[in-house]
Amino acid sequence: MNGSTPEYAEKATKLLKNATHAIVFTGAGISTESNIPDFRGTQGLWKKFDPKMASRSYFLEDPNGFWQFYAKRYEYVVRAEPNAAHRALALLEAKGVIKSVITQNIDRLHSKAGSKSVLEVHGDIIMSHCDCCGERVPTLECIKVYRNSGSAPKCGKCKGGLRPSIVLFEEPPELIEAAFDRACRSDLCLSVGSSLCVYPAAMVPEIVKRQGGDLIIINYDPTPLDGIADLVIREKASVALEAILKKLNSQ
Ligand code: NAD
């Protein structure tokens, strides 16, 4: 980045400074710079895989195929480290500029970067549980079983099917009410790296806007909420957030 402040950083800084309770809503796009592919971006997983692989019906129909897909996703996540965008959000929270991060991601990178108030509305992939009795097992153990036997892992207690503790398509996100609650108390939402297509999670920025708050969107591709946003930034998440942080630090 050269010395001059991009215009978007000036505008974003003004909006953030006017807010009394700003929240951040993140999606898979914030983690692509940590080498975890997103779903719908240009290099997204849906260019190679069928989206049904992340669904509850696929888990029930073809548990082996399901675990083949999730073993791959797990590998991406365990190798990943937070990037500059995650770190910038942790610093914005430490400075009191944002109150919390609501993430759709299952990679734990916000917490790893130092964010304290993180709500993972779609769970996290590090732990798994039995779909029948709820017994919890580290996902790594499930993957070892899958790799050694070629078959989907079963619960040691009841022989039910094990699955990552994440929200699959066709399942209701249990933490969504807590996310809506945070959105209702907020007067600004900064959305980073989300196509804003996955509902009900994508209602979080909508709620903030509907009740008179501001909306800033940082995303490469257009989103359905661009038209109601106060500021749309078509920039790499790390570049945009570092520019905003730099501007805030200079004031
Ligand atoms: P998505 O794939 O639908 O959209 C990601 C968006 O991010 C795209 O529009 C893309 O243009 C943009 N993008 C990609 N890299 C970017 C960058 N460096 N800077 C700015 N923009 C960038 O993802 P979503 O909206 O989060 O929704 C899909 C679901 O994806 C969520 O439910 C989430 O659980 C799941 N998911 C999570 C991970 C993860 O945990 N890292 C990875 C893949 C998918």
Tab-separated table of C-alpha atoms and ligand atoms in Angstrom:
chain	number	residue	atom	x	y	z
A	1	MET	CA	0.000	0.000	0.000
A	2	ASN	CA	1.398	3.471	-0.809
A	3	GLY	CA	1.264	6.422	1.594
A	4	SER	CA	-2.071	7.961	0.514
A	5	THR	CA	-5.269	6.904	2.269
A	6	PRO	CA	-7.846	5.336	-0.053
A	7	GLU	CA	-11.138	7.239	-0.161
A	8	TYR	CA	-13.040	4.178	1.102
A	9	ALA	CA	-10.889	4.113	4.253
A	10	GLU	CA	-11.775	7.770	4.967
A	11	LYS	CA	-15.491	7.000	4.564
A	12	ALA	CA	-15.375	3.759	6.551
A	13	THR	CA	-13.501	5.471	9.385
A	14	LYS	CA	-16.141	8.210	9.591
A	15	LEU	CA	-18.955	5.663	9.742
A	16	LEU	CA	-17.158	3.545	12.364
A	17	LYS	CA	-16.402	6.583	14.536
A	18	ASN	CA	-20.060	7.646	14.430
A	19	ALA	CA	-21.230	4.224	15.556
A	20	THR	CA	-21.714	3.380	19.210
A	21	HIS	CA	-22.107	-0.390	18.773
A	22	ALA	CA	-20.452	-1.686	15.597
A	23	ILE	CA	-20.410	-5.399	14.812
A	24	VAL	CA	-18.610	-7.375	12.122
A	25	PHE	CA	-20.143	-10.141	10.029
A	26	THR	CA	-17.655	-12.381	8.251
A	27	GLY	CA	-17.790	-15.127	5.662
A	28	ALA	CA	-15.485	-17.544	3.915
A	29	GLY	CA	-13.869	-14.718	1.890
A	30	ILE	CA	-11.942	-13.436	4.915
A	31	SER	CA	-10.123	-16.774	5.132
A	32	THR	CA	-9.167	-17.213	1.457
A	33	GLU	CA	-5.949	-15.284	2.218
A	34	SER	CA	-5.245	-18.044	4.765
A	35	ASN	CA	-5.563	-20.531	1.867
A	36	ILE	CA	-8.973	-21.873	2.883
A	37	PRO	CA	-11.139	-21.834	-0.241
A	38	ASP	CA	-14.534	-20.144	-0.062
A	39	PHE	CA	-17.693	-21.606	-1.608
A	40	ARG	CA	-18.770	-19.075	-4.232
A	41	GLY	CA	-15.673	-16.995	-5.092
A	42	THR	CA	-13.719	-17.458	-8.364
A	43	GLN	CA	-11.647	-20.317	-6.844
A	44	GLY	CA	-14.565	-21.473	-4.671
A	45	LEU	CA	-15.313	-25.083	-3.701
A	46	TRP	CA	-18.573	-25.050	-5.678
A	47	LYS	CA	-16.525	-24.800	-8.889
A	48	LYS	CA	-15.216	-28.327	-8.129
A	49	PHE	CA	-17.801	-29.928	-5.828
A	50	ASP	CA	-21.565	-30.191	-5.764
A	51	PRO	CA	-23.030	-27.959	-2.994
A	52	LYS	CA	-25.180	-30.919	-1.905
A	53	MET	CA	-21.983	-32.364	-0.309
A	54	ALA	CA	-22.424	-29.887	2.552
A	55	SER	CA	-26.029	-30.936	3.184
A	56	ARG	CA	-27.698	-33.058	5.830
A	57	SER	CA	-29.356	-35.258	3.200
A	58	TYR	CA	-25.953	-36.099	1.670
A	59	PHE	CA	-24.562	-36.991	5.136
A	60	LEU	CA	-27.461	-39.427	5.545
A	61	GLU	CA	-27.398	-40.795	1.951
A	62	ASP	CA	-23.654	-41.208	1.421
A	63	PRO	CA	-21.653	-40.896	4.688
A	64	ASN	CA	-18.437	-42.088	2.979
A	65	GLY	CA	-18.654	-39.410	0.255
A	66	PHE	CA	-19.582	-36.876	2.942
A	67	TRP	CA	-16.437	-37.710	4.971
A	68	GLN	CA	-14.271	-37.611	1.860
A	69	PHE	CA	-15.384	-33.992	1.351
A	70	TYR	CA	-15.048	-33.010	5.039
A	71	ALA	CA	-11.628	-34.671	5.452
A	72	LYS	CA	-10.443	-32.350	2.660
A	73	ARG	CA	-12.016	-29.267	4.252
A	74	TYR	CA	-10.519	-30.204	7.631
A	75	GLU	CA	-7.030	-30.379	6.075
A	76	TYR	CA	-7.381	-26.816	4.782
A	77	VAL	CA	-8.473	-25.571	8.213
A	78	VAL	CA	-5.833	-27.268	10.384
A	79	ARG	CA	-3.032	-25.975	8.165
A	80	ALA	CA	-4.356	-22.397	8.197
A	81	GLU	CA	-3.145	-19.428	10.225
A	82	PRO	CA	-4.997	-16.128	10.663
A	83	ASN	CA	-4.170	-13.495	8.052
A	84	ALA	CA	-3.866	-9.707	8.228
A	85	ALA	CA	-7.640	-9.278	7.911
A	86	HIS	CA	-8.354	-11.447	10.986
A	87	ARG	CA	-5.628	-9.613	12.908
A	88	ALA	CA	-6.958	-6.176	11.913
A	89	LEU	CA	-10.411	-7.122	13.278
A	90	ALA	CA	-8.871	-8.283	16.563
A	91	LEU	CA	-7.093	-4.920	16.837
A	92	LEU	CA	-10.310	-3.010	16.020
A	93	GLU	CA	-12.018	-4.867	18.889
A	94	ALA	CA	-9.117	-4.156	21.267
A	95	LYS	CA	-9.389	-0.449	20.377
A	96	GLY	CA	-13.138	-0.547	21.141
A	97	VAL	CA	-14.094	0.320	17.542
A	98	ILE	CA	-16.059	-2.907	17.093
A	99	LYS	CA	-17.901	-4.858	19.774
A	100	SER	CA	-17.993	-8.373	18.340
A	101	VAL	CA	-17.521	-10.610	15.334
A	102	ILE	CA	-20.327	-12.825	14.082
A	103	THR	CA	-18.821	-15.352	11.707
A	104	GLN	CA	-20.226	-17.954	9.351
A	105	ASN	CA	-16.786	-19.551	9.253
A	106	ILE	CA	-15.952	-22.863	10.841
A	107	ASP	CA	-12.182	-22.339	10.976
A	108	ARG	CA	-11.633	-20.698	14.412
A	109	LEU	CA	-9.266	-18.141	12.812
A	110	HIS	CA	-10.867	-15.102	14.466
A	111	SER	CA	-10.188	-16.482	17.945
A	112	LYS	CA	-6.710	-17.574	16.891
A	113	ALA	CA	-6.038	-13.988	15.738
A	114	GLY	CA	-7.012	-12.628	19.169
A	115	SER	CA	-10.655	-11.596	18.744
A	116	LYS	CA	-12.401	-12.068	22.098
A	117	SER	CA	-16.089	-11.728	21.303
A	118	VAL	CA	-16.702	-14.207	18.489
A	119	LEU	CA	-19.993	-15.898	17.670
A	120	GLU	CA	-19.536	-18.864	15.300
A	121	VAL	CA	-23.061	-19.236	13.972
A	122	HIS	CA	-22.198	-22.279	11.851
A	123	GLY	CA	-20.091	-24.028	14.520
A	124	ASP	CA	-16.497	-25.185	14.059
A	125	ILE	CA	-14.955	-28.141	12.295
A	126	ILE	CA	-12.429	-29.102	15.003
A	127	MET	CA	-14.971	-31.159	16.969
A	128	SER	CA	-17.496	-33.713	15.734
A	129	HIS	CA	-20.449	-35.385	17.402
A	130	CYS	CA	-22.752	-38.359	17.031
A	131	ASP	CA	-25.852	-37.463	15.050
A	132	CYS	CA	-27.885	-39.847	17.287
A	133	CYS	CA	-26.660	-39.478	20.890
A	134	GLY	CA	-24.561	-36.277	20.696
A	135	GLU	CA	-21.328	-37.890	21.977
A	136	ARG	CA	-18.441	-35.482	21.176
A	137	VAL	CA	-15.254	-36.658	19.427
A	138	PRO	CA	-12.354	-34.665	17.912
A	139	THR	CA	-12.793	-34.497	14.119
A	140	LEU	CA	-9.189	-35.661	13.745
A	141	GLU	CA	-10.187	-39.029	15.292
A	142	CYS	CA	-13.047	-39.354	12.790
A	143	ILE	CA	-10.718	-38.622	9.884
A	144	LYS	CA	-8.191	-41.205	11.097
A	145	VAL	CA	-10.964	-43.827	11.144
A	146	TYR	CA	-12.161	-42.753	7.700
A	147	ARG	CA	-8.631	-42.810	6.220
A	148	ASN	CA	-7.707	-46.191	7.781
A	149	SER	CA	-10.956	-48.006	6.978
A	150	GLY	CA	-12.347	-46.077	3.996
A	151	SER	CA	-15.665	-45.962	5.871
A	152	ALA	CA	-17.474	-43.178	7.667
A	153	PRO	CA	-16.745	-43.118	11.433
A	154	LYS	CA	-19.355	-44.467	13.873
A	155	CYS	CA	-20.064	-43.478	17.468
A	156	GLY	CA	-18.250	-45.672	20.031
A	157	LYS	CA	-21.309	-45.548	22.307
A	158	CYS	CA	-24.359	-46.046	20.097
A	159	LYS	CA	-22.951	-46.742	16.575
A	160	GLY	CA	-24.740	-43.657	15.210
A	161	GLY	CA	-23.079	-41.648	12.439
A	162	LEU	CA	-20.425	-39.129	13.484
A	163	ARG	CA	-20.368	-35.734	11.771
A	164	PRO	CA	-18.493	-32.442	12.223
A	165	SER	CA	-20.120	-30.060	14.712
A	166	ILE	CA	-21.017	-27.564	12.028
A	167	VAL	CA	-24.312	-26.453	10.569
A	168	LEU	CA	-25.033	-28.346	7.348
A	169	PHE	CA	-27.334	-27.088	4.607
A	170	GLU	CA	-30.931	-28.015	5.561
A	171	GLU	CA	-30.162	-27.607	9.297
A	172	PRO	CA	-31.225	-24.626	11.437
A	173	PRO	CA	-28.300	-22.659	12.940
A	174	GLU	CA	-28.886	-22.856	16.706
A	175	LEU	CA	-26.877	-19.734	17.496
A	176	ILE	CA	-28.683	-17.553	15.006
A	177	GLU	CA	-30.984	-16.045	17.656
A	178	ALA	CA	-27.922	-14.838	19.578
A	179	ALA	CA	-26.596	-13.317	16.333
A	180	PHE	CA	-29.910	-11.571	15.662
A	181	ASP	CA	-29.868	-10.289	19.228
A	182	ARG	CA	-26.424	-8.740	18.670
A	183	ALA	CA	-27.625	-7.280	15.355
A	184	CYS	CA	-30.617	-5.686	17.098
A	185	ARG	CA	-28.280	-3.938	19.570
A	186	SER	CA	-25.998	-2.667	16.827
A	187	ASP	CA	-25.918	0.546	14.799
A	188	LEU	CA	-23.309	-0.503	12.240
A	189	CYS	CA	-22.471	-3.764	10.509
A	190	LEU	CA	-19.193	-4.301	8.686
A	191	SER	CA	-19.591	-7.326	6.424
A	192	VAL	CA	-16.320	-8.888	5.255
A	193	GLY	CA	-15.859	-11.644	2.657
A	194	SER	CA	-19.408	-12.909	2.456
A	195	SER	CA	-21.577	-13.395	-0.629
A	196	LEU	CA	-24.510	-12.655	1.737
A	197	CYS	CA	-26.418	-15.507	0.095
A	198	VAL	CA	-26.650	-18.019	2.952
A	199	TYR	CA	-29.787	-17.500	5.019
A	200	PRO	CA	-30.727	-17.016	7.792
A	201	ALA	CA	-27.167	-15.848	8.688
A	202	ALA	CA	-27.215	-13.152	5.979
A	203	MET	CA	-30.133	-11.519	7.810
A	204	VAL	CA	-27.624	-10.124	10.345
A	205	PRO	CA	-26.532	-7.149	8.159
A	206	GLU	CA	-30.110	-6.724	6.924
A	207	ILE	CA	-31.414	-6.372	10.499
A	208	VAL	CA	-28.840	-3.687	11.320
A	209	LYS	CA	-29.784	-1.758	8.189
A	210	ARG	CA	-33.540	-2.193	8.684
A	211	GLN	CA	-33.390	-0.621	12.132
A	212	GLY	CA	-31.570	2.463	10.846
A	213	GLY	CA	-27.929	1.426	11.236
A	214	ASP	CA	-25.143	1.662	8.674
A	215	LEU	CA	-23.783	-1.119	6.493
A	216	ILE	CA	-20.265	-1.382	5.086
A	217	ILE	CA	-19.523	-4.287	2.731
A	218	ILE	CA	-16.008	-5.456	1.864
A	219	ASN	CA	-16.245	-8.121	-0.840
A	220	TYR	CA	-14.750	-8.886	-4.248
A	221	ASP	CA	-18.006	-9.879	-5.882
A	222	PRO	CA	-21.359	-8.067	-5.827
A	223	THR	CA	-23.801	-9.106	-3.081
A	224	PRO	CA	-27.601	-8.834	-2.887
A	225	LEU	CA	-27.222	-6.143	-0.176
A	226	ASP	CA	-24.909	-3.812	-2.131
A	227	GLY	CA	-27.896	-1.639	-3.085
A	228	ILE	CA	-28.770	-0.807	0.531
A	229	ALA	CA	-25.179	-0.511	1.795
A	230	ASP	CA	-23.743	2.855	2.853
A	231	LEU	CA	-20.334	1.864	1.528
A	232	VAL	CA	-19.244	-1.004	-0.736
A	233	ILE	CA	-15.512	-1.728	-0.889
A	234	ARG	CA	-14.362	-3.986	-3.746
A	235	GLU	CA	-10.982	-4.785	-2.300
A	236	LYS	CA	-9.059	-7.649	-0.787
A	237	ALA	CA	-10.200	-8.001	2.828
A	238	SER	CA	-6.710	-7.633	4.321
A	239	VAL	CA	-5.880	-4.541	2.225
A	240	ALA	CA	-9.166	-2.811	3.046
A	241	LEU	CA	-9.084	-3.579	6.784
A	242	GLU	CA	-5.440	-2.593	7.155
A	243	ALA	CA	-6.160	0.711	5.375
A	244	ILE	CA	-9.102	1.382	7.723
A	245	LEU	CA	-7.036	0.461	10.785
A	246	LYS	CA	-4.193	2.699	9.627
A	247	LYS	CA	-6.577	5.623	9.131
A	248	LEU	CA	-8.114	5.109	12.592
A	249	ASN	CA	-4.659	4.880	14.184
A	250	SER	CA	-3.615	8.151	12.553
A	251	GLN	CA	-6.452	10.132	14.173
B	1	NAD	P1	-19.178	-17.534	-0.013
B	1	NAD	O1	-18.200	-18.518	-0.545
B	1	NAD	O2	-20.586	-17.655	-0.442
B	1	NAD	O3	-18.690	-16.042	-0.418
B	1	NAD	C1	-17.386	-15.595	-0.195
B	1	NAD	C2	-17.265	-14.201	-0.810
B	1	NAD	O4	-16.005	-13.684	-0.429
B	1	NAD	C3	-17.317	-14.193	-2.343
B	1	NAD	O5	-18.366	-13.347	-2.746
B	1	NAD	C4	-15.947	-13.660	-2.773
B	1	NAD	O6	-16.050	-12.722	-3.813
B	1	NAD	C5	-15.439	-12.977	-1.524
B	1	NAD	N1	-13.992	-13.038	-1.327
B	1	NAD	C6	-13.166	-14.116	-1.413
B	1	NAD	N2	-11.929	-13.823	-1.018
B	1	NAD	C7	-11.940	-12.498	-0.681
B	1	NAD	C8	-10.954	-11.605	-0.193
B	1	NAD	N3	-9.684	-11.985	0.066
B	1	NAD	N4	-11.318	-10.318	0.041
B	1	NAD	C9	-12.601	-9.887	-0.202
B	1	NAD	N5	-13.579	-10.711	-0.665
B	1	NAD	C10	-13.256	-11.998	-0.877
B	1	NAD	O7	-19.034	-17.559	1.574
B	1	NAD	P2	-20.053	-17.137	2.730
B	1	NAD	O8	-20.782	-15.908	2.363
B	1	NAD	O9	-19.300	-17.228	3.982
B	1	NAD	O10	-21.193	-18.267	2.798
B	1	NAD	C11	-21.038	-19.616	2.567
B	1	NAD	C12	-20.814	-20.568	3.715
B	1	NAD	O11	-19.452	-20.851	3.603
B	1	NAD	C13	-20.907	-20.172	5.137
B	1	NAD	O12	-21.996	-20.815	5.695
B	1	NAD	C14	-19.624	-20.771	5.805
B	1	NAD	O13	-19.992	-21.623	6.862
B	1	NAD	C15	-19.034	-21.583	4.729
B	1	NAD	N6	-17.579	-21.678	4.534
B	1	NAD	C16	-16.681	-21.395	5.534
B	1	NAD	C17	-15.318	-21.500	5.289
B	1	NAD	C18	-14.363	-21.211	6.408
B	1	NAD	O14	-14.659	-21.500	7.568
B	1	NAD	N7	-13.205	-20.605	6.126
B	1	NAD	C19	-14.857	-21.874	4.027
B	1	NAD	C20	-15.808	-22.169	3.020
B	1	NAD	C21	-17.167	-22.052	3.287
